[in-house]
mmCIF file with all atom_site columns, C-alpha atoms in Angstrom:
data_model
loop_
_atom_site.group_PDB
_atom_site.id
_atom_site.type_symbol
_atom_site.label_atom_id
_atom_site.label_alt_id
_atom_site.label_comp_id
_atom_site.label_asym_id
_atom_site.label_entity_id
_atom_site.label_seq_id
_atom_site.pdbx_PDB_ins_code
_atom_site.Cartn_x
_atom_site.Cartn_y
_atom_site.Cartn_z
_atom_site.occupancy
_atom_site.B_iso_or_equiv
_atom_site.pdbx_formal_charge
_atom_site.auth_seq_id
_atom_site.auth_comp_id
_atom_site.auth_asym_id
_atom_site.auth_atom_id
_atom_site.pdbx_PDB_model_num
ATOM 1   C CA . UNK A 1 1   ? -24.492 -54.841 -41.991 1.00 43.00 ? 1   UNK A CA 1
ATOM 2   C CA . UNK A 1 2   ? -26.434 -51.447 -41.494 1.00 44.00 ? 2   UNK A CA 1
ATOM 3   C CA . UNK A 1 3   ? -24.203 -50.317 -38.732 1.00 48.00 ? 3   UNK A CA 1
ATOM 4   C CA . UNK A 1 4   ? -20.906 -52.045 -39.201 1.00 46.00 ? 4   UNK A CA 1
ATOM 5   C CA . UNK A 1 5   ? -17.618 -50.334 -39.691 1.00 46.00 ? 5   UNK A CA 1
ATOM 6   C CA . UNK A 1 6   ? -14.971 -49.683 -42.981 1.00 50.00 ? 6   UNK A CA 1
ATOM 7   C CA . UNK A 1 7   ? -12.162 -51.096 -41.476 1.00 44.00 ? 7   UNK A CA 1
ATOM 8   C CA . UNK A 1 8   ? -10.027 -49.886 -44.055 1.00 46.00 ? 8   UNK A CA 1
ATOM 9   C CA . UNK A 1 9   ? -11.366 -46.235 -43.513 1.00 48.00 ? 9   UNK A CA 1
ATOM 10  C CA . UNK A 1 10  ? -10.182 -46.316 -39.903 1.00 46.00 ? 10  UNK A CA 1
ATOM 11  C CA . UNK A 1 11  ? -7.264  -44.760 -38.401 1.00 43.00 ? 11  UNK A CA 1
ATOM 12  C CA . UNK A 1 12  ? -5.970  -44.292 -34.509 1.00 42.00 ? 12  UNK A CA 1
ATOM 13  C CA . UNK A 1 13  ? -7.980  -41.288 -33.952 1.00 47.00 ? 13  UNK A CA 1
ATOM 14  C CA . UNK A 1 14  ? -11.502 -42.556 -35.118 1.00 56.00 ? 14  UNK A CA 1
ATOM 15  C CA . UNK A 1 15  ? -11.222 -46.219 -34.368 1.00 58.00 ? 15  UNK A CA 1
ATOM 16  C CA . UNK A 1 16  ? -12.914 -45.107 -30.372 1.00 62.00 ? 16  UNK A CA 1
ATOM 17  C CA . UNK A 1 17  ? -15.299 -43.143 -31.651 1.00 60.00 ? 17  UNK A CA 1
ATOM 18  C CA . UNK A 1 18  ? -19.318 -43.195 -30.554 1.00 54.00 ? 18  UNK A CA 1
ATOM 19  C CA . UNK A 1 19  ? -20.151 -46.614 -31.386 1.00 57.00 ? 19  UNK A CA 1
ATOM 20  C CA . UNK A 1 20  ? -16.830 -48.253 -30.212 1.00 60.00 ? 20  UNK A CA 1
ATOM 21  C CA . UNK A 1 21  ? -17.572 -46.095 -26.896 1.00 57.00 ? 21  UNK A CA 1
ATOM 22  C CA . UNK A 1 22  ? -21.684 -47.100 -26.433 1.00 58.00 ? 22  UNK A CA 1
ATOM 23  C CA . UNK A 1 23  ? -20.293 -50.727 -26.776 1.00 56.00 ? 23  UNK A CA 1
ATOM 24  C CA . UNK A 1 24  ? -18.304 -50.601 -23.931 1.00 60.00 ? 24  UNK A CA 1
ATOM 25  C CA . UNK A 1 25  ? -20.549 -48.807 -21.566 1.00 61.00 ? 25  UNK A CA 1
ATOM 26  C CA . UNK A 1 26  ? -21.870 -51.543 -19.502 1.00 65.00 ? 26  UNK A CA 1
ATOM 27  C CA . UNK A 1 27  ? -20.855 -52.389 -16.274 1.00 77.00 ? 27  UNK A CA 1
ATOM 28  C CA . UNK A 1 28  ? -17.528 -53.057 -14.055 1.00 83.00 ? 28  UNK A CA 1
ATOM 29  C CA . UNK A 1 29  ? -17.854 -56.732 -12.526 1.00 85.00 ? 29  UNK A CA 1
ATOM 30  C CA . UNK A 1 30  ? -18.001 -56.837 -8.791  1.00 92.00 ? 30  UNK A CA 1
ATOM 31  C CA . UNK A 1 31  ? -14.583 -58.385 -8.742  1.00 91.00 ? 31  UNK A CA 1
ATOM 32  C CA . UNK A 1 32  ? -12.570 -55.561 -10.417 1.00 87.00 ? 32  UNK A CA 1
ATOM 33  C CA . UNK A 1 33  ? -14.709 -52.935 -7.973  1.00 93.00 ? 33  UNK A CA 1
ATOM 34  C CA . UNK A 1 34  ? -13.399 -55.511 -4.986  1.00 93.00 ? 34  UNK A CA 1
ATOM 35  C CA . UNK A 1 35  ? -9.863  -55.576 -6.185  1.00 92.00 ? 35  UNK A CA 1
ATOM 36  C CA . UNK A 1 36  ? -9.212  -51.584 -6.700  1.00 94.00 ? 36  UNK A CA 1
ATOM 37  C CA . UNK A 1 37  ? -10.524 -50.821 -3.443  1.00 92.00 ? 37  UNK A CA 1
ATOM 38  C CA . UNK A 1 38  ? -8.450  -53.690 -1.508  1.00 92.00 ? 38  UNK A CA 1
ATOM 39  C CA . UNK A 1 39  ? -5.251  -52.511 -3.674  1.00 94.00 ? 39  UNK A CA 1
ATOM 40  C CA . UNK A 1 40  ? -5.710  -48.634 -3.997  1.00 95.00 ? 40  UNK A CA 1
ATOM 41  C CA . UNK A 1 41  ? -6.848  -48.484 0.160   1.00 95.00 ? 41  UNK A CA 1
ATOM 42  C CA . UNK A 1 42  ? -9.239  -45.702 -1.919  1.00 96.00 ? 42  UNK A CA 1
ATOM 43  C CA . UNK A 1 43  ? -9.946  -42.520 0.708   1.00 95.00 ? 43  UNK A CA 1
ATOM 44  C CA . UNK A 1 44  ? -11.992 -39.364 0.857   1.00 97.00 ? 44  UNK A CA 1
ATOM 45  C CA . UNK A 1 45  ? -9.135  -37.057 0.638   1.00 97.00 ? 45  UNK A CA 1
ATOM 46  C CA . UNK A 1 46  ? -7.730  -38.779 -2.690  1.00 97.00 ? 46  UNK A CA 1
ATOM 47  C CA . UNK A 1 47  ? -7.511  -37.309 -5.700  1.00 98.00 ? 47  UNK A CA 1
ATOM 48  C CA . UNK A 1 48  ? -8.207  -40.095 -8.504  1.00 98.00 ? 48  UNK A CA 1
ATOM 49  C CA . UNK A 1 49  ? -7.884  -40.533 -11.958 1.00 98.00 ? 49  UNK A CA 1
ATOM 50  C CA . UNK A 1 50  ? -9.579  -42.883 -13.914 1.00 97.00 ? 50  UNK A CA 1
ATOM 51  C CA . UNK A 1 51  ? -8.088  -43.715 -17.485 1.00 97.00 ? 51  UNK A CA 1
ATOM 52  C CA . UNK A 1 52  ? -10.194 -44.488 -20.457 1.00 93.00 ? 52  UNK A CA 1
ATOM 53  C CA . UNK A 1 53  ? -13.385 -44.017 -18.279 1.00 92.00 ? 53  UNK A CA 1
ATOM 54  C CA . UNK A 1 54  ? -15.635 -44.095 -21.199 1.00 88.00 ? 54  UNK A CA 1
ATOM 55  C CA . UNK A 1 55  ? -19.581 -42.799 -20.262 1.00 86.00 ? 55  UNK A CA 1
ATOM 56  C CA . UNK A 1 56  ? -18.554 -43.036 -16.818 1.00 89.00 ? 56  UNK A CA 1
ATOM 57  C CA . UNK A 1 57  ? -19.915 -46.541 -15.301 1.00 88.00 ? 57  UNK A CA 1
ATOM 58  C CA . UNK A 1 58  ? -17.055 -46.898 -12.921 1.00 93.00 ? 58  UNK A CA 1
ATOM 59  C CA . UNK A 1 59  ? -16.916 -43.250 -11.543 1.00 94.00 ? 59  UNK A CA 1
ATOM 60  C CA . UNK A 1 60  ? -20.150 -43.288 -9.404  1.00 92.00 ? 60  UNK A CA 1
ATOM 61  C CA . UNK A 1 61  ? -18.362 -46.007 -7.715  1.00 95.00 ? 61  UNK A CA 1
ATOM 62  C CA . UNK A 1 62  ? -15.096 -44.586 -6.893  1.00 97.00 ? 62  UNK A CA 1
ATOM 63  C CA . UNK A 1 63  ? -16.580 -41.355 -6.016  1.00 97.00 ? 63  UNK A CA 1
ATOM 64  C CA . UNK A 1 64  ? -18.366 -43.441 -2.780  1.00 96.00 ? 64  UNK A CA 1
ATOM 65  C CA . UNK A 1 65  ? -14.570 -43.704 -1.522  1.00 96.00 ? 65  UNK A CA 1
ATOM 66  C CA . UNK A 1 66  ? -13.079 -40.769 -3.553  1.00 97.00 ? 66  UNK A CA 1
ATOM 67  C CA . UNK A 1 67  ? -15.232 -38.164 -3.851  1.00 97.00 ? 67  UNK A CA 1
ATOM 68  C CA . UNK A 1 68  ? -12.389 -35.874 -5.946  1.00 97.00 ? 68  UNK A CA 1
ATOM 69  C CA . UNK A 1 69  ? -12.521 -38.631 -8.928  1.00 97.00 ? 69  UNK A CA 1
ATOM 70  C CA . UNK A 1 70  ? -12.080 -37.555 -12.339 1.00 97.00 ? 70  UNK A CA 1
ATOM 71  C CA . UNK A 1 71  ? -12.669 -39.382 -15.181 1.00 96.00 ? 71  UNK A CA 1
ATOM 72  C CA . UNK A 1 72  ? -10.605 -38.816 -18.670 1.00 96.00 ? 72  UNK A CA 1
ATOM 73  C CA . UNK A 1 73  ? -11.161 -40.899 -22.009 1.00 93.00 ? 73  UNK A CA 1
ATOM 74  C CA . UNK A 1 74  ? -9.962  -40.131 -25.699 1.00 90.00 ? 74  UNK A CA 1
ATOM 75  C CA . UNK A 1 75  ? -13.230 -40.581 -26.714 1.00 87.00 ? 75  UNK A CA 1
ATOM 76  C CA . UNK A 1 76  ? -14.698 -36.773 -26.280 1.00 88.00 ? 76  UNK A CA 1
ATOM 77  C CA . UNK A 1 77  ? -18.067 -38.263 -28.189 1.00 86.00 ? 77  UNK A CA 1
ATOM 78  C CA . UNK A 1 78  ? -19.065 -40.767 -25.233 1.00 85.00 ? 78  UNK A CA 1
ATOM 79  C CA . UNK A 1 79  ? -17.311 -37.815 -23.158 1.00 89.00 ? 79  UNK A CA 1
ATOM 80  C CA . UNK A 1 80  ? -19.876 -35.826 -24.001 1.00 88.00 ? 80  UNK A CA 1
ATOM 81  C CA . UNK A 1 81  ? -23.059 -37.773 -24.718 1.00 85.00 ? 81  UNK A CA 1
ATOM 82  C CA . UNK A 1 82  ? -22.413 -39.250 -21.210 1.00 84.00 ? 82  UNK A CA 1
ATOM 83  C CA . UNK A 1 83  ? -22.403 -35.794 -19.534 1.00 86.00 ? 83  UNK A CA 1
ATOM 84  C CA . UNK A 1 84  ? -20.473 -37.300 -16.209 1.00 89.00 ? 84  UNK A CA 1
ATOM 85  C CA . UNK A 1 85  ? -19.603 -34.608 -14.101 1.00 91.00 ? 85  UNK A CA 1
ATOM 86  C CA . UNK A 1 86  ? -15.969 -34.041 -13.752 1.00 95.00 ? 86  UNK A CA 1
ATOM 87  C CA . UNK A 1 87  ? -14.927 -35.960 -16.876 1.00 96.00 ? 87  UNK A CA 1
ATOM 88  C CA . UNK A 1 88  ? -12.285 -34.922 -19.687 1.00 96.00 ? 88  UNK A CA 1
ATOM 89  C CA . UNK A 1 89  ? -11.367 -35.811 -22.626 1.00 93.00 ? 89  UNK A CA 1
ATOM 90  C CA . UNK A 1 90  ? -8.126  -36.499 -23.137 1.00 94.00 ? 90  UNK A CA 1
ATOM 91  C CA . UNK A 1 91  ? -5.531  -38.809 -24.522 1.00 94.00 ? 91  UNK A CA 1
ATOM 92  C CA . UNK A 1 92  ? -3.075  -40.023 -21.299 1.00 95.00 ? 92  UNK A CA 1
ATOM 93  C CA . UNK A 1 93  ? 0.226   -39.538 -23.539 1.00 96.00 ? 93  UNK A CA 1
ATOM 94  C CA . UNK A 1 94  ? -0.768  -35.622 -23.106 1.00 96.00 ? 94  UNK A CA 1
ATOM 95  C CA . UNK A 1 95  ? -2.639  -35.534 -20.412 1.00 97.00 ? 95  UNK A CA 1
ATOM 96  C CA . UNK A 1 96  ? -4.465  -31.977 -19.519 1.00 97.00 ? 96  UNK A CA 1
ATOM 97  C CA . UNK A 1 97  ? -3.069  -31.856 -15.852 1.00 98.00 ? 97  UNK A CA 1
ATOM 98  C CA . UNK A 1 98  ? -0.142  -30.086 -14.139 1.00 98.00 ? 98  UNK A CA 1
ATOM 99  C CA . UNK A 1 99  ? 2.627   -32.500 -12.426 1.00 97.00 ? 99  UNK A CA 1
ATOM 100 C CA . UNK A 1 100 ? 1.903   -34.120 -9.703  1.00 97.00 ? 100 UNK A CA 1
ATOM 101 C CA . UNK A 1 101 ? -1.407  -33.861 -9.286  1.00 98.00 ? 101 UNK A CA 1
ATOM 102 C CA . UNK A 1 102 ? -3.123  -37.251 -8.511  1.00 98.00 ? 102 UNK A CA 1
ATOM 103 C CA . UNK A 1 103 ? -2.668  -39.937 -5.302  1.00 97.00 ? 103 UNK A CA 1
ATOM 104 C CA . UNK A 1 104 ? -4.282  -42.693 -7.335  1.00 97.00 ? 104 UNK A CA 1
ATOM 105 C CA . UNK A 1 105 ? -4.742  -43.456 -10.987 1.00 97.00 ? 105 UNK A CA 1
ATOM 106 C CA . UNK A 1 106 ? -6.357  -46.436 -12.229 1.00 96.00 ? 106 UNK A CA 1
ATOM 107 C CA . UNK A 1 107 ? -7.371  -48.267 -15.349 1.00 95.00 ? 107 UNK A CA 1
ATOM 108 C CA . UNK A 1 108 ? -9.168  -50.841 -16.624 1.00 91.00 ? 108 UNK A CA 1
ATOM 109 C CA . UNK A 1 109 ? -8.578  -52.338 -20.453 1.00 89.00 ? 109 UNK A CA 1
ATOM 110 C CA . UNK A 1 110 ? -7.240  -48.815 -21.583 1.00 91.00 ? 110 UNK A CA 1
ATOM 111 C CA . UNK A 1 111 ? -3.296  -49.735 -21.949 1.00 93.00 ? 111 UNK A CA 1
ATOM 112 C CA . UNK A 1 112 ? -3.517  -52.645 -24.541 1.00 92.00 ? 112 UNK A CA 1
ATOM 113 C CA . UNK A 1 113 ? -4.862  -49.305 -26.985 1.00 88.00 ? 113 UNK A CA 1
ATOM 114 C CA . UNK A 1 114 ? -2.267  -46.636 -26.078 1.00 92.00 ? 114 UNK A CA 1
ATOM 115 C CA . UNK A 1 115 ? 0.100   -46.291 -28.926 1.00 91.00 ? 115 UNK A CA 1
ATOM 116 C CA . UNK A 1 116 ? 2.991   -44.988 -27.030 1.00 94.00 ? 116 UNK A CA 1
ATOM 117 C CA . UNK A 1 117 ? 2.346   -46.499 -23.850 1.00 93.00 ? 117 UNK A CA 1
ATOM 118 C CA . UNK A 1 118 ? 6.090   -45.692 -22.971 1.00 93.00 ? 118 UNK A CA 1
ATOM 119 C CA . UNK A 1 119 ? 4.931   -42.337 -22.840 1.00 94.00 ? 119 UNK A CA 1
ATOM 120 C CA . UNK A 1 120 ? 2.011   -42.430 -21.461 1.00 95.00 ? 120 UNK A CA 1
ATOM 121 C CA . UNK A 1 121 ? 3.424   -44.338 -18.316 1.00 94.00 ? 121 UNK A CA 1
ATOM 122 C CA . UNK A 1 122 ? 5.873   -41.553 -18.017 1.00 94.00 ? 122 UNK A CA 1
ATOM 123 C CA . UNK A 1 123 ? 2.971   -39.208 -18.683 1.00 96.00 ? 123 UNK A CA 1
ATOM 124 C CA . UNK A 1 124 ? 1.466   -41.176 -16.004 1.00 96.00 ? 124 UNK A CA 1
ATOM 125 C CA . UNK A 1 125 ? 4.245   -41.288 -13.602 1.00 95.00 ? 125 UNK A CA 1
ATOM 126 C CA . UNK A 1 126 ? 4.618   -37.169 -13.985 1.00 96.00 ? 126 UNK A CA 1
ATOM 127 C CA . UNK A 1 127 ? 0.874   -35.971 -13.056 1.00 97.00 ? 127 UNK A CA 1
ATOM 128 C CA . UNK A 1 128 ? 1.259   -38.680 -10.383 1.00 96.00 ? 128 UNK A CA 1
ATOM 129 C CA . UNK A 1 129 ? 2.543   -37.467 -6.952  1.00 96.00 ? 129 UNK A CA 1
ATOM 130 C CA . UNK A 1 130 ? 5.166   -39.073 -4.800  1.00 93.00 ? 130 UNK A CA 1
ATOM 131 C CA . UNK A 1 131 ? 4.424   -42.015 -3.054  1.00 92.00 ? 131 UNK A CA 1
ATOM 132 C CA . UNK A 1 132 ? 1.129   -42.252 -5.427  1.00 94.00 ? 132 UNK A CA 1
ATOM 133 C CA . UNK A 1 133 ? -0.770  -46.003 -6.307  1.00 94.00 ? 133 UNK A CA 1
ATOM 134 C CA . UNK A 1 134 ? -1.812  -46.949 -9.320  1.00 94.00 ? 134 UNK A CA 1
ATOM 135 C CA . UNK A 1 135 ? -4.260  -49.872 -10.458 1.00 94.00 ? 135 UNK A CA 1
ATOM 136 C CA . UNK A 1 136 ? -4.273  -51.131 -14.096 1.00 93.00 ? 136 UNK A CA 1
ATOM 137 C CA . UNK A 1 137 ? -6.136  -54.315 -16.126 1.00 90.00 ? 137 UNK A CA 1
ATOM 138 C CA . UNK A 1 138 ? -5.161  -55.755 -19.145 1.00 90.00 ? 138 UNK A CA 1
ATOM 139 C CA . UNK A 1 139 ? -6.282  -58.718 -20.732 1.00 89.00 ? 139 UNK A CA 1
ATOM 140 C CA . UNK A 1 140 ? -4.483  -61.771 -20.713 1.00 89.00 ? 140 UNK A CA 1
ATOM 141 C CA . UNK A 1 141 ? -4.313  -62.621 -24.265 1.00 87.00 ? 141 UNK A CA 1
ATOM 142 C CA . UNK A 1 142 ? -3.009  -65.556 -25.937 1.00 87.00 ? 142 UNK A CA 1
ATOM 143 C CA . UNK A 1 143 ? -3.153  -63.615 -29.199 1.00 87.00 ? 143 UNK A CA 1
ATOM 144 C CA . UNK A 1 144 ? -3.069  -59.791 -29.048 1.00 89.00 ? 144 UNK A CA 1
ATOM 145 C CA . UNK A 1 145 ? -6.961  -58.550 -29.801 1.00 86.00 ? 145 UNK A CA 1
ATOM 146 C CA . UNK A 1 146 ? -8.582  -61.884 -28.584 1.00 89.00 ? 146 UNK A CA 1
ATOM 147 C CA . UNK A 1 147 ? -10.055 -59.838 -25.846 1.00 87.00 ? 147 UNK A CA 1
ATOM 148 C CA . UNK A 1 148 ? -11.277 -56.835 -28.086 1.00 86.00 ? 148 UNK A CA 1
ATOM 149 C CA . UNK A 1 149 ? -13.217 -59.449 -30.640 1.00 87.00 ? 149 UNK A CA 1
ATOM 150 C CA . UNK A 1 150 ? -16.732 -59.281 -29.515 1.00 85.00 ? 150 UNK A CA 1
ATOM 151 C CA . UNK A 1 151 ? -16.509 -55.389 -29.475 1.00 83.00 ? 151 UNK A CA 1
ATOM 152 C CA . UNK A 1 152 ? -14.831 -55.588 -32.743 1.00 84.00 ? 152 UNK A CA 1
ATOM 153 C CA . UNK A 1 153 ? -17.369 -58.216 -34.173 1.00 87.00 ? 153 UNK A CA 1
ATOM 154 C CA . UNK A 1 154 ? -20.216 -55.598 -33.078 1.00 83.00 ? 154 UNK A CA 1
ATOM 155 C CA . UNK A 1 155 ? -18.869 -52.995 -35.185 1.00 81.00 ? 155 UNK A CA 1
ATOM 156 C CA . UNK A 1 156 ? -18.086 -54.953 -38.462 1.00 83.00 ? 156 UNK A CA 1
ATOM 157 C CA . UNK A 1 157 ? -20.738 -57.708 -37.831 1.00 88.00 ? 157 UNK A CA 1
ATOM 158 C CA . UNK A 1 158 ? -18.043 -59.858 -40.117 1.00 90.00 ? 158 UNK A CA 1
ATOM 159 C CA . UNK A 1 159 ? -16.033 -62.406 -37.975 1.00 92.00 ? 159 UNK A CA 1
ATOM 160 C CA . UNK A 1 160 ? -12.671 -61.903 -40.476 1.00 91.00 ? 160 UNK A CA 1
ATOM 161 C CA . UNK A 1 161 ? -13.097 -57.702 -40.284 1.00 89.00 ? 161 UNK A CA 1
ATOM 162 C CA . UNK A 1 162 ? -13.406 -58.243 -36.269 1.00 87.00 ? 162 UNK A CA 1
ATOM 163 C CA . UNK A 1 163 ? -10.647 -60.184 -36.183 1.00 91.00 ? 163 UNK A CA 1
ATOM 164 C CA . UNK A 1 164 ? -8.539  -57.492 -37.997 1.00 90.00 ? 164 UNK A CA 1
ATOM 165 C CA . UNK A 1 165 ? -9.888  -54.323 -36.078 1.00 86.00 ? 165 UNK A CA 1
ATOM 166 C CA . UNK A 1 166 ? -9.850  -56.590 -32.962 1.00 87.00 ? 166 UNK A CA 1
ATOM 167 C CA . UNK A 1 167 ? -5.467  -56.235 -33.700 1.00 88.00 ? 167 UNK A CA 1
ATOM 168 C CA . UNK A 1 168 ? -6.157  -52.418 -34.120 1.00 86.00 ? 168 UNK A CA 1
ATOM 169 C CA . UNK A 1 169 ? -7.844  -51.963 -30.908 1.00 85.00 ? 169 UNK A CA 1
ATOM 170 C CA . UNK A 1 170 ? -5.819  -53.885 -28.749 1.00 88.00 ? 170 UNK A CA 1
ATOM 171 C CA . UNK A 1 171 ? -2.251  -52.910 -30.044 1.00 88.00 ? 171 UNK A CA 1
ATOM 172 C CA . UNK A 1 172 ? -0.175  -54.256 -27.364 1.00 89.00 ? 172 UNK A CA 1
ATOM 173 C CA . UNK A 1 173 ? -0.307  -57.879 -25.702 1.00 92.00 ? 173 UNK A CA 1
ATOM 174 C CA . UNK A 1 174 ? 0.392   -56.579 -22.065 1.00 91.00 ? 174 UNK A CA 1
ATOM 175 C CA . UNK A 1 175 ? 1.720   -59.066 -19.402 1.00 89.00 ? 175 UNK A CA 1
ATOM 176 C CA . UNK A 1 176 ? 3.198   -57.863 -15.894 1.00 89.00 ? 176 UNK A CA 1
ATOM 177 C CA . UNK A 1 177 ? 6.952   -58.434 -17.024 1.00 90.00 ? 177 UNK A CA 1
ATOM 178 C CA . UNK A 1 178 ? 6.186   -56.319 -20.288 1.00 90.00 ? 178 UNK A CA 1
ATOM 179 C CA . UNK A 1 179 ? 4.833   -53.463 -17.734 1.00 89.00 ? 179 UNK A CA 1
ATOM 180 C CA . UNK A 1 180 ? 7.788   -53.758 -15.189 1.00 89.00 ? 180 UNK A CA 1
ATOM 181 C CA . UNK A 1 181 ? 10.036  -53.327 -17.962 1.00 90.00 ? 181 UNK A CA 1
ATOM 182 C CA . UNK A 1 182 ? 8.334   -50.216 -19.343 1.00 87.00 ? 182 UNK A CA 1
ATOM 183 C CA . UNK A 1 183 ? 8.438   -48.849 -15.781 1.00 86.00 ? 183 UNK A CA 1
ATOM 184 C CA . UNK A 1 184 ? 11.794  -48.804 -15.306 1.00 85.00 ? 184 UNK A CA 1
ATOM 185 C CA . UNK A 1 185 ? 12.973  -45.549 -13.981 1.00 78.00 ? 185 UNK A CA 1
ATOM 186 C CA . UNK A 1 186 ? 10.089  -43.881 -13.349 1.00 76.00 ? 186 UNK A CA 1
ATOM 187 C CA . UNK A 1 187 ? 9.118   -43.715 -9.696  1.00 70.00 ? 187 UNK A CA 1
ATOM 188 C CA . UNK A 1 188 ? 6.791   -46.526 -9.747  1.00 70.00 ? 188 UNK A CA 1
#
């Protein structure tokens, strides 16, 4: 189709680029909003980090609790198109951010694409202070890049390419046991 996507031209860097990013600006179901703010007991004197924000849809909300939210994606395209106010771009295994710096950090569908996501929860665990919370959805996936298909299909409009780039994007199948393990010795 017109505006699908050469798999076989893709690689880590471009595979979030605009179109990947205006596909997954839409909107944060009630439910997820409900859940961070019962587990992350959200406040006006946090500092908050949101990972793989995209154009921004969540922020607006967490800045009602938080007003010292900042957003970060890897995508800097839908970083910039969006033009959110105190957004970055910025990849979470080298995060732009001194130690210690934020109370809460959240995320929602980000992990399953980190490469290294050993390093980025240490990354994670560093810029976070003592004592910090953290939030984070993943899919639950039967078979890793189930969840990223109708993104994927979008891009390729081919059902066998989505199912292919659908494995790219989603490069880990993340449970809680997988997490706890890759936790281990950090301060979480």
């Amino acid at each position: 189709t017109k505006n699908s996507v050469n798999i076989k031209e893709m690689d880590y860097t471009n595979l979030y680029g605009r179109e990947y990013g205006l596909i997954q600006s839409r909107e944060v179901p009630d439910d997820y909003k409900a859940k961070i703010i019962e587990w992350l007991y959200l406040n006006s004197n946090d500092i908050v980090l949101e990972i793989g924000c995209g154009a921004g849809n969540l922020l607006k909300f967490l800045r009602k609790y938080s007003p010292k939210t900042i957003g970060m994606d890897i995508n800097k395209t839908i970083i910039k198109i969006a033009n959110n106010p105190k957004t970055v771009a910025g990849d979470i295994t080298n995060p732009p951010f001194p130690p210690s710096t934020f109370d809460k950090t959240l995320s929602l569908h980000t992990l399953e694409h980190v490469k290294d996501l050993k390093k980025a929860l240490q990354k994670l665990d560093l810029i976070s202070k003592e004592g910090s919370l953290s939030f984070h959805a993943f899919p639950a996936e039967i078979l890793r890049g189930v969840g990223a298909f109708n993104e994927a299909w979008a891009l390729t409009g081919n059902p066998i390419k989505a199912f292919f780039l659908a494995r790219k994007l989603h490069i880990h199948k993340l449970n809680p046991k997988k997490i706890s393990d890759l936790i281990k010795g950090s301060n979480w």
